[in-house]
mmCIF file of C-alpha atoms in Angstrom:
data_model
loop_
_atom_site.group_PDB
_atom_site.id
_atom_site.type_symbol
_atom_site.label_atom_id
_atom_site.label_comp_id
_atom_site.label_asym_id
_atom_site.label_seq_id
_atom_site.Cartn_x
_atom_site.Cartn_y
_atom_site.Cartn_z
ATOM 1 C CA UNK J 1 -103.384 245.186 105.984
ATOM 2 C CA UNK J 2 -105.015 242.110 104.492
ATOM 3 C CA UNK J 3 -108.705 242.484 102.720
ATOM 4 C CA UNK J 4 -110.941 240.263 103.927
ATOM 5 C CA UNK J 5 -113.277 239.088 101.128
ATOM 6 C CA UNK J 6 -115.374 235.904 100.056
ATOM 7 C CA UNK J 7 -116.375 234.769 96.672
ATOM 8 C CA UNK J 8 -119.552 235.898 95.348
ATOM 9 C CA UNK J 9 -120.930 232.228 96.163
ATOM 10 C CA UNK J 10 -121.837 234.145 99.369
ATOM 11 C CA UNK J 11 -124.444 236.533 97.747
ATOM 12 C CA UNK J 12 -126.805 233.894 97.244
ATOM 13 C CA UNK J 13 -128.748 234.216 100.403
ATOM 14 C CA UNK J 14 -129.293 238.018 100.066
ATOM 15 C CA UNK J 15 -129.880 237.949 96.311
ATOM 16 C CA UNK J 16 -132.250 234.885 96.308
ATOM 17 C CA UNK J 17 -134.374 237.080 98.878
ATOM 18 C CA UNK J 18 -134.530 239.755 96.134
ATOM 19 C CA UNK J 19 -134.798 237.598 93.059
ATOM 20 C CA UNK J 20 -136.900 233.919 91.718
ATOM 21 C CA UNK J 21 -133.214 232.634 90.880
ATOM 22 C CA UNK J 22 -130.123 232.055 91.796
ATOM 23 C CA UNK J 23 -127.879 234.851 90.495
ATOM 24 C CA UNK J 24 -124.373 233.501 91.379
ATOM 25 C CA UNK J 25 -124.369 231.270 88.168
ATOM 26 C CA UNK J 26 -125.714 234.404 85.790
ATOM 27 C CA UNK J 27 -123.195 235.993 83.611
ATOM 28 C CA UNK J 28 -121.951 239.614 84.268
ATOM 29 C CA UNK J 29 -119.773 242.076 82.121
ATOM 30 C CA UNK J 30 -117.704 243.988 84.440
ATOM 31 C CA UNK J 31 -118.457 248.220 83.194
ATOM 32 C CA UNK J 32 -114.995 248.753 84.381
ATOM 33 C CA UNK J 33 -112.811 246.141 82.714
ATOM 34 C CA UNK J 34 -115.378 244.531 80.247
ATOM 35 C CA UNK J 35 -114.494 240.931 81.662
ATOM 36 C CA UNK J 36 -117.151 238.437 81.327
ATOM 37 C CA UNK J 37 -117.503 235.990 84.407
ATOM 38 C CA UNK J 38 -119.974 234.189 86.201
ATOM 39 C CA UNK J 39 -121.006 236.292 89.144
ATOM 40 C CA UNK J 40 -119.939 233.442 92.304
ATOM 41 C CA UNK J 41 -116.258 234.443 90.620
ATOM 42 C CA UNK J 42 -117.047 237.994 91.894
ATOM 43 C CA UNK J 43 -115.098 239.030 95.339
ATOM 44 C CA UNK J 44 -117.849 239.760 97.994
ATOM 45 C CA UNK J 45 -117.227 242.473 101.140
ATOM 46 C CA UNK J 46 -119.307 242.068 103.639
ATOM 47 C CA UNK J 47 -117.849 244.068 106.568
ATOM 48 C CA UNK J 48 -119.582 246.968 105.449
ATOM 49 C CA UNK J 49 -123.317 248.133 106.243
ATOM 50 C CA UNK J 50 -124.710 245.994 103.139
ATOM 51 C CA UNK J 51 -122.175 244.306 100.924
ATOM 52 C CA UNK J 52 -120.029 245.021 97.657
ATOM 53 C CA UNK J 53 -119.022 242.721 95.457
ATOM 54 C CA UNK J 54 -116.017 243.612 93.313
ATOM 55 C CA UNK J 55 -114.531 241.913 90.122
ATOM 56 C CA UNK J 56 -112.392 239.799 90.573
ATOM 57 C CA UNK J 57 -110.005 241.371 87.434
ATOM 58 C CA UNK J 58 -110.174 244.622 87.938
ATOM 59 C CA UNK J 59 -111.341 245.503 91.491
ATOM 60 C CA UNK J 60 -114.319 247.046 89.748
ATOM 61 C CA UNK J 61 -117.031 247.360 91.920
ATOM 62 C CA UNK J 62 -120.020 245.158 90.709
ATOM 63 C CA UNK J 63 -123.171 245.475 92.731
ATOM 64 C CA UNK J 64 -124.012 246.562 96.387
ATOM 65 C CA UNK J 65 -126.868 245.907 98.125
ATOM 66 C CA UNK J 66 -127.586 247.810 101.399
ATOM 67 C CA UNK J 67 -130.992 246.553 103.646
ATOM 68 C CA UNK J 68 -132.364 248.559 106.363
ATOM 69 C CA UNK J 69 -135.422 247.792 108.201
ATOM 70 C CA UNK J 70 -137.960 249.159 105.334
ATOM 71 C CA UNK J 71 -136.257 248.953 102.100
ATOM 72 C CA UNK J 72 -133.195 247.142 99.635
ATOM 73 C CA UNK J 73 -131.103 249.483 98.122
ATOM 74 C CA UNK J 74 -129.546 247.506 95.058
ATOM 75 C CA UNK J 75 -126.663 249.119 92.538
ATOM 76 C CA UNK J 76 -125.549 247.399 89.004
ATOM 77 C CA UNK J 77 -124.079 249.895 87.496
ATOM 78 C CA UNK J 78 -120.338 248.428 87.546
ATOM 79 C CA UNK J 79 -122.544 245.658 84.883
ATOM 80 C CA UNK J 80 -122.834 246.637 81.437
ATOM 81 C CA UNK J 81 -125.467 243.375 82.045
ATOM 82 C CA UNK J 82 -126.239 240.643 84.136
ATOM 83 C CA UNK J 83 -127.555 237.420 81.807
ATOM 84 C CA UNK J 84 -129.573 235.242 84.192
ATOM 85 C CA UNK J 85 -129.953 231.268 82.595
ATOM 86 C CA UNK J 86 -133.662 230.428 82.257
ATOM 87 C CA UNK J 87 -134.552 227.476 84.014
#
């Protein structure tokens, strides 16, 4: 069976509707690994309800963010951090 991922390029949309800036080209530390990468290097899943993105590394999961007609669930806990470039 082949996964079917993109690269985490394809969060943008979601994750600019959520944040002020673009998170692809912030920093993350993978919790599982401890890789530092920038976050577009991240593999996303999206044929889920909501959508996982994984490190690319490891396999770690990174973030998920699930949306359903009232709320956005968001999860960082596979981050130790997330370092977002001021503008």
């Amino acid at each position: 069976m082949t996964e079917t991922y993109l690269d985490g390029n394809a969060a943008a949309g979601a994750l600019r509707e959520l944040f002020a800036v673009d998170l692809t080209s912030a920093l993350g530390r993978c919790n599982g690994c401890g890789e530092t990468r920038v976050f577009a290097e991240s593999r996303l899943y999206v044929d889920a309800p909501g959508m996982v993105a994984r490190c690319s590394n490891c396999d770690s999961v990174l973030l998920r963010v699930v949306s359903t007609p009232t709320d956005t669930f968001l999860d960082l806990r596979g981050l130790t951090y997330l370092r977002v470039p001021n503008p």
